XYZ file of C-alpha atoms in Angstrom:
366
model
C 130.098 -85.115 27.155
C 128.678 -87.915 24.745
C 128.051 -91.431 25.500
C 128.365 -94.784 23.129
C 125.478 -96.861 22.305
C 126.756 -99.595 24.669
C 126.537 -97.002 27.468
C 123.150 -96.565 26.211
C 121.969 -99.732 26.021
C 123.530 -100.383 29.432
C 120.908 -98.071 30.928
C 118.011 -99.307 29.374
C 118.961 -102.775 30.242
C 119.314 -101.898 34.029
C 115.806 -100.445 33.646
C 114.256 -103.560 32.626
C 116.326 -105.847 35.006
C 115.245 -104.560 38.059
C 111.178 -104.533 38.409
C 109.492 -107.350 36.626
C 110.211 -110.089 39.243
C 109.373 -107.690 42.565
C 105.579 -108.239 42.848
C 104.484 -109.888 39.432
C 105.472 -113.123 39.769
C 102.268 -114.026 42.211
C 100.148 -111.960 39.944
C 100.742 -113.628 36.590
C 100.568 -117.134 38.075
C 96.921 -116.166 39.750
C 95.938 -115.427 35.983
C 97.961 -117.599 33.827
C 99.523 -120.383 36.535
C 102.103 -122.289 34.973
C 101.660 -120.998 31.538
C 102.867 -117.102 32.088
C 105.702 -118.240 29.622
C 103.211 -117.187 26.877
C 102.460 -113.518 27.722
C 106.322 -112.954 29.082
C 106.609 -113.888 25.024
C 104.009 -111.879 23.712
C 105.065 -108.680 25.907
C 108.622 -108.783 24.722
C 107.749 -108.800 20.979
C 105.529 -105.794 21.356
C 108.198 -104.332 23.062
C 110.693 -105.254 20.620
C 108.624 -103.501 18.037
C 107.857 -100.654 20.027
C 111.552 -99.808 20.879
C 112.384 -100.814 17.154
C 110.122 -98.181 16.052
C 111.162 -95.139 18.813
C 114.583 -96.375 18.008
C 114.456 -95.383 14.244
C 112.607 -92.285 14.823
C 115.463 -91.339 16.733
C 118.137 -92.174 14.411
C 116.556 -89.771 11.963
C 116.797 -86.861 14.383
C 120.483 -88.180 15.972
C 121.495 -84.918 17.574
C 118.123 -83.583 18.871
C 116.472 -83.737 21.985
C 113.099 -86.007 22.547
C 111.297 -83.061 22.968
C 112.241 -81.715 19.741
C 111.808 -84.951 17.877
C 108.109 -85.014 18.848
C 107.629 -81.557 17.568
C 109.035 -82.153 14.067
C 107.503 -85.479 13.657
C 103.661 -84.847 14.651
C 103.989 -80.665 15.169
C 104.715 -78.212 17.726
C 101.452 -78.331 19.521
C 100.775 -81.972 19.534
C 104.408 -82.593 20.258
C 104.113 -80.753 23.414
C 101.233 -82.481 24.779
C 102.923 -85.829 24.066
C 105.957 -84.301 25.749
C 103.942 -83.456 28.750
C 102.319 -86.848 29.165
C 106.005 -88.623 28.929
C 107.293 -86.251 31.502
C 104.308 -87.213 33.611
C 105.407 -90.591 32.687
C 108.532 -90.536 33.450
C 108.017 -89.115 36.651
C 105.207 -91.795 37.767
C 107.802 -94.259 37.427
C 110.514 -92.533 39.132
C 107.971 -92.576 42.291
C 106.832 -96.220 41.427
C 110.420 -97.657 41.714
C 111.305 -95.267 44.446
C 108.306 -96.267 47.132
C 109.240 -99.867 45.381
C 112.916 -99.647 47.231
C 111.349 -97.809 50.389
C 108.758 -100.811 51.324
C 111.026 -103.678 50.548
C 113.907 -102.539 52.381
C 111.557 -101.581 55.419
C 109.785 -104.808 54.944
C 112.367 -107.188 54.811
C 115.159 -105.372 56.891
C 114.354 -102.103 58.573
C 111.016 -102.452 60.195
C 111.731 -99.886 62.949
C 113.119 -97.332 60.524
C 110.256 -94.548 60.150
C 109.324 -94.948 55.771
C 109.797 -91.246 55.190
C 113.015 -91.290 56.600
C 114.251 -94.163 54.282
C 112.404 -92.272 51.332
C 114.098 -89.273 51.829
C 117.530 -90.339 51.582
C 116.302 -92.114 48.594
C 114.684 -88.782 46.595
C 118.096 -87.253 48.028
C 119.809 -89.777 46.222
C 117.814 -89.159 43.339
C 118.586 -85.398 42.959
C 121.973 -85.929 43.323
C 121.901 -87.851 40.250
C 119.817 -85.585 38.344
C 122.516 -83.021 39.156
C 125.758 -85.610 37.652
C 123.492 -85.692 34.430
C 122.558 -88.739 32.004
C 126.672 -88.614 30.804
C 127.566 -89.748 34.402
C 124.899 -92.303 34.919
C 125.808 -93.750 31.919
C 129.160 -94.388 32.967
C 128.506 -95.792 36.429
C 125.773 -98.304 35.116
C 128.155 -100.704 33.084
C 129.576 -101.648 36.533
C 125.864 -101.919 38.138
C 124.928 -103.939 35.277
C 127.579 -106.193 35.389
C 127.033 -106.927 39.254
C 122.756 -107.641 38.421
C 123.548 -109.386 35.319
C 125.904 -111.804 37.680
C 123.508 -111.889 40.475
C 119.995 -112.834 38.017
C 122.390 -115.686 36.543
C 123.483 -116.996 39.964
C 120.408 -117.250 41.007
C 118.922 -118.761 38.338
C 121.633 -121.656 37.939
C 121.496 -122.182 42.371
C 118.048 -123.056 41.926
C 117.711 -125.318 39.108
C 118.185 -128.737 40.819
C 114.965 -127.439 43.274
C 112.881 -127.431 40.466
C 110.338 -129.791 39.605
C 109.021 -130.259 36.241
C 105.449 -131.590 37.236
C 104.628 -127.740 38.147
C 104.709 -126.762 34.416
C 102.062 -129.333 32.995
C 100.035 -129.006 31.571
C 102.462 -126.684 28.834
C 99.634 -124.497 27.160
C 96.543 -123.489 28.951
C 93.314 -125.148 28.917
C 91.712 -121.186 28.359
C 92.782 -118.158 27.461
C 91.398 -116.353 30.903
C 93.830 -114.090 32.504
C 95.983 -114.126 29.569
C 95.224 -110.440 28.500
C 96.058 -109.091 31.901
C 98.978 -110.963 32.731
C 100.577 -109.475 28.941
C 99.384 -106.313 30.557
C 101.359 -106.762 33.199
C 104.738 -107.812 31.633
C 104.269 -105.292 29.045
C 104.056 -102.536 31.459
C 107.432 -103.551 32.420
C 109.047 -103.995 28.942
C 107.377 -101.272 27.349
C 109.761 -99.162 29.533
C 112.152 -99.492 26.403
C 110.759 -96.284 25.096
C 113.351 -94.950 27.569
C 115.554 -95.466 24.209
C 114.004 -92.049 22.914
C 114.929 -89.733 25.584
C 118.134 -91.331 25.824
C 119.611 -91.624 21.926
C 119.981 -87.675 21.593
C 123.080 -88.224 24.241
C 125.399 -90.856 21.911
C 128.096 -89.271 19.823
C 127.136 -90.346 16.665
C 130.178 -88.661 14.855
C 132.383 -91.014 16.592
C 129.507 -94.071 16.833
C 128.736 -96.711 14.455
C 124.932 -97.451 14.150
C 125.083 -100.658 15.984
C 120.749 -101.221 16.350
C 120.930 -104.945 15.961
C 123.461 -104.866 19.284
C 121.567 -102.553 21.112
C 118.434 -104.648 20.634
C 120.360 -108.131 21.327
C 121.614 -106.593 24.932
C 117.858 -105.184 25.473
C 115.835 -108.293 24.419
C 118.769 -110.399 26.436
C 117.697 -108.144 29.842
C 113.911 -109.172 28.811
C 114.663 -112.751 28.396
C 116.679 -113.300 31.495
C 114.216 -111.487 33.774
C 111.479 -113.768 32.122
C 113.441 -116.695 33.331
C 113.726 -115.728 37.000
C 109.653 -115.824 36.556
C 109.561 -119.194 34.918
C 112.108 -120.469 37.385
C 109.517 -119.402 40.264
C 107.193 -121.789 39.353
C 108.972 -124.330 38.861
C 110.504 -124.124 42.125
C 107.402 -122.995 43.802
C 104.098 -124.161 42.241
C 101.855 -121.707 40.737
C 99.776 -121.944 43.620
C 101.903 -121.423 46.114
C 103.786 -118.700 44.013
C 100.146 -116.518 44.219
C 100.557 -116.229 47.760
C 104.000 -114.947 47.974
C 104.520 -110.907 47.979
C 108.491 -111.389 47.673
C 108.877 -114.799 45.548
C 112.395 -113.231 44.628
C 113.798 -112.922 47.578
C 111.841 -116.394 48.759
C 114.112 -117.551 45.865
C 117.390 -116.347 47.144
C 117.068 -117.808 50.131
C 117.220 -121.293 48.573
C 120.836 -120.756 47.612
C 123.571 -122.191 49.679
C 127.149 -121.506 49.142
C 128.930 -123.009 51.935
C 128.734 -122.025 55.961
C 130.190 -118.416 55.481
C 127.038 -116.994 53.361
C 123.753 -117.695 55.679
C 121.872 -114.956 54.627
C 122.919 -114.920 50.799
C 119.647 -112.907 50.286
C 120.950 -109.552 52.277
C 124.086 -110.066 49.838
C 121.906 -109.939 46.467
C 119.329 -107.861 47.542
C 121.768 -105.194 48.364
C 122.921 -105.531 45.107
C 119.633 -105.190 43.235
C 118.735 -102.069 45.756
C 122.103 -100.433 43.967
C 120.309 -101.025 40.347
C 117.338 -99.799 41.909
C 118.733 -96.617 43.018
C 120.352 -96.075 39.995
C 117.647 -96.869 38.071
C 115.670 -94.094 40.513
C 118.048 -91.637 39.167
C 117.716 -92.149 35.838
C 113.604 -91.820 35.656
C 114.370 -88.710 37.532
C 117.031 -87.174 35.543
C 115.272 -87.735 32.457
C 111.894 -86.337 33.831
C 113.781 -83.092 34.994
C 115.589 -83.263 31.245
C 112.200 -83.316 29.915
C 110.535 -81.046 31.500
C 113.745 -77.984 30.727
C 113.241 -79.392 27.095
C 109.538 -78.655 27.306
C 109.947 -74.512 28.938
C 113.305 -74.395 26.108
C 115.618 -73.557 28.675
C 119.171 -74.230 27.470
C 120.291 -76.122 30.521
C 118.955 -77.731 33.377
C 117.725 -75.678 36.355
C 118.987 -77.166 40.302
C 115.653 -75.121 40.975
C 113.634 -76.858 39.146
C 115.168 -79.970 40.173
C 114.385 -79.661 43.562
C 110.888 -78.551 42.880
C 110.416 -81.781 41.512
C 111.683 -84.009 43.984
C 109.369 -82.221 46.946
C 106.749 -82.631 44.700
C 107.758 -86.402 44.672
C 108.340 -86.684 48.492
C 104.464 -85.636 48.799
C 103.092 -87.476 45.949
C 104.804 -91.071 47.527
C 103.468 -89.764 50.862
C 100.018 -88.885 49.772
C 99.269 -91.536 46.968
C 101.448 -94.830 48.055
C 102.433 -94.547 51.580
C 102.864 -98.382 51.702
C 103.002 -101.377 50.079
C 99.344 -102.002 49.698
C 98.691 -98.863 48.092
C 101.892 -99.153 45.740
C 100.759 -102.303 44.673
C 97.213 -101.522 44.334
C 98.021 -98.660 42.213
C 100.499 -100.193 39.589
C 98.239 -103.649 39.075
C 94.859 -101.995 39.745
C 95.505 -99.042 37.323
C 98.979 -98.481 36.491
C 99.383 -101.793 34.045
C 96.529 -100.220 31.931
C 97.392 -96.559 32.059
C 100.836 -97.735 30.746
C 99.812 -99.055 27.466
C 98.874 -94.904 26.783
C 102.691 -94.731 26.400
C 104.095 -97.986 25.629
C 101.671 -98.439 22.936
C 99.219 -95.863 21.903
C 101.992 -93.010 21.946
C 104.538 -94.877 20.160
C 102.076 -95.895 17.240
C 100.796 -92.513 16.910
C 104.442 -91.211 16.943
C 105.455 -93.863 14.141
C 102.552 -93.410 12.073
C 103.561 -89.922 11.677
C 106.860 -90.452 11.408
C 106.020 -92.755 8.172
C 103.710 -90.820 6.820
C 105.975 -87.574 7.110
C 108.845 -89.550 5.186
C 107.145 -90.870 2.611
C 105.547 -87.410 2.364
C 109.084 -85.801 1.696
C 110.310 -88.734 -0.625
C 107.415 -87.904 -2.657
C 108.226 -84.507 -2.569
C 111.651 -84.984 -3.984
C 110.497 -87.047 -7.004
């Protein structure tokens, strides 16, 4: 089974559409106030460069797994090291997203339910997704993506009348303090575009023509759309009030009024977001398992390995990020910096090795 460029795009778009507006608005508003649009644009531009580089490298080896591509570009020794690092990266993202949905549901809707029970259900679903494989997840992503896009667009257009333009003044910041940190926050989300490299080998290249511009058009649209959510929140709540809100997007949803028959719109829309988040969790866990399988040079995925990894994930979440406070501390105290390794340092290393190798090969032929 193979997937199309459109399905690959849908998977990456879905990943980029679920996280940044959860906790980031408060932290970005604290550091850049009404000027958070600047770090958002900077991070989107950086992510586009990184994604474009990784896509070009992947297109040069269309039928090779991500690990095999690394072996051919930077050699087996370094390739195994980088592949191992990316396994850790995808596994950490799996942990972050899993605990994010668990803490959100426990705080907002299920305060009396033990967190471990909710977490167990989420991880069982992630394990099931890994058994289904990327191809099935790609096909499921299309419908979920449409629902999530419709939800975000509905949210943005519904609260536009609540925006106070004065909250955006002055448009440009008076100092650059906090600009770098806010850029790192948004880049830690949009930089997840590197996922392209692990999904690209599943595209049916024999029947599919190159659609690089369409792929990037969809991905950049998802980045700009989620950025608009943050910009709208500034206009609705003001930068100073936004800093105090733990779940600003949920607060934004409560402002939507569609007659008297939908009094709790936040439950309906958060449920759609949760469905998308669960699929993204499954994607990250599946990619983690695939990366490890290819590193171990196994001909196919091992269910025993997947079960072992899900058990490690369960223990890691309970040990290191057992609640919202620990999760937020990890994301904004450590992960925004650690993610630079995977979103900037390693892609630059891979890109440099690739272009040097291509140049040497062309020189050798001439």
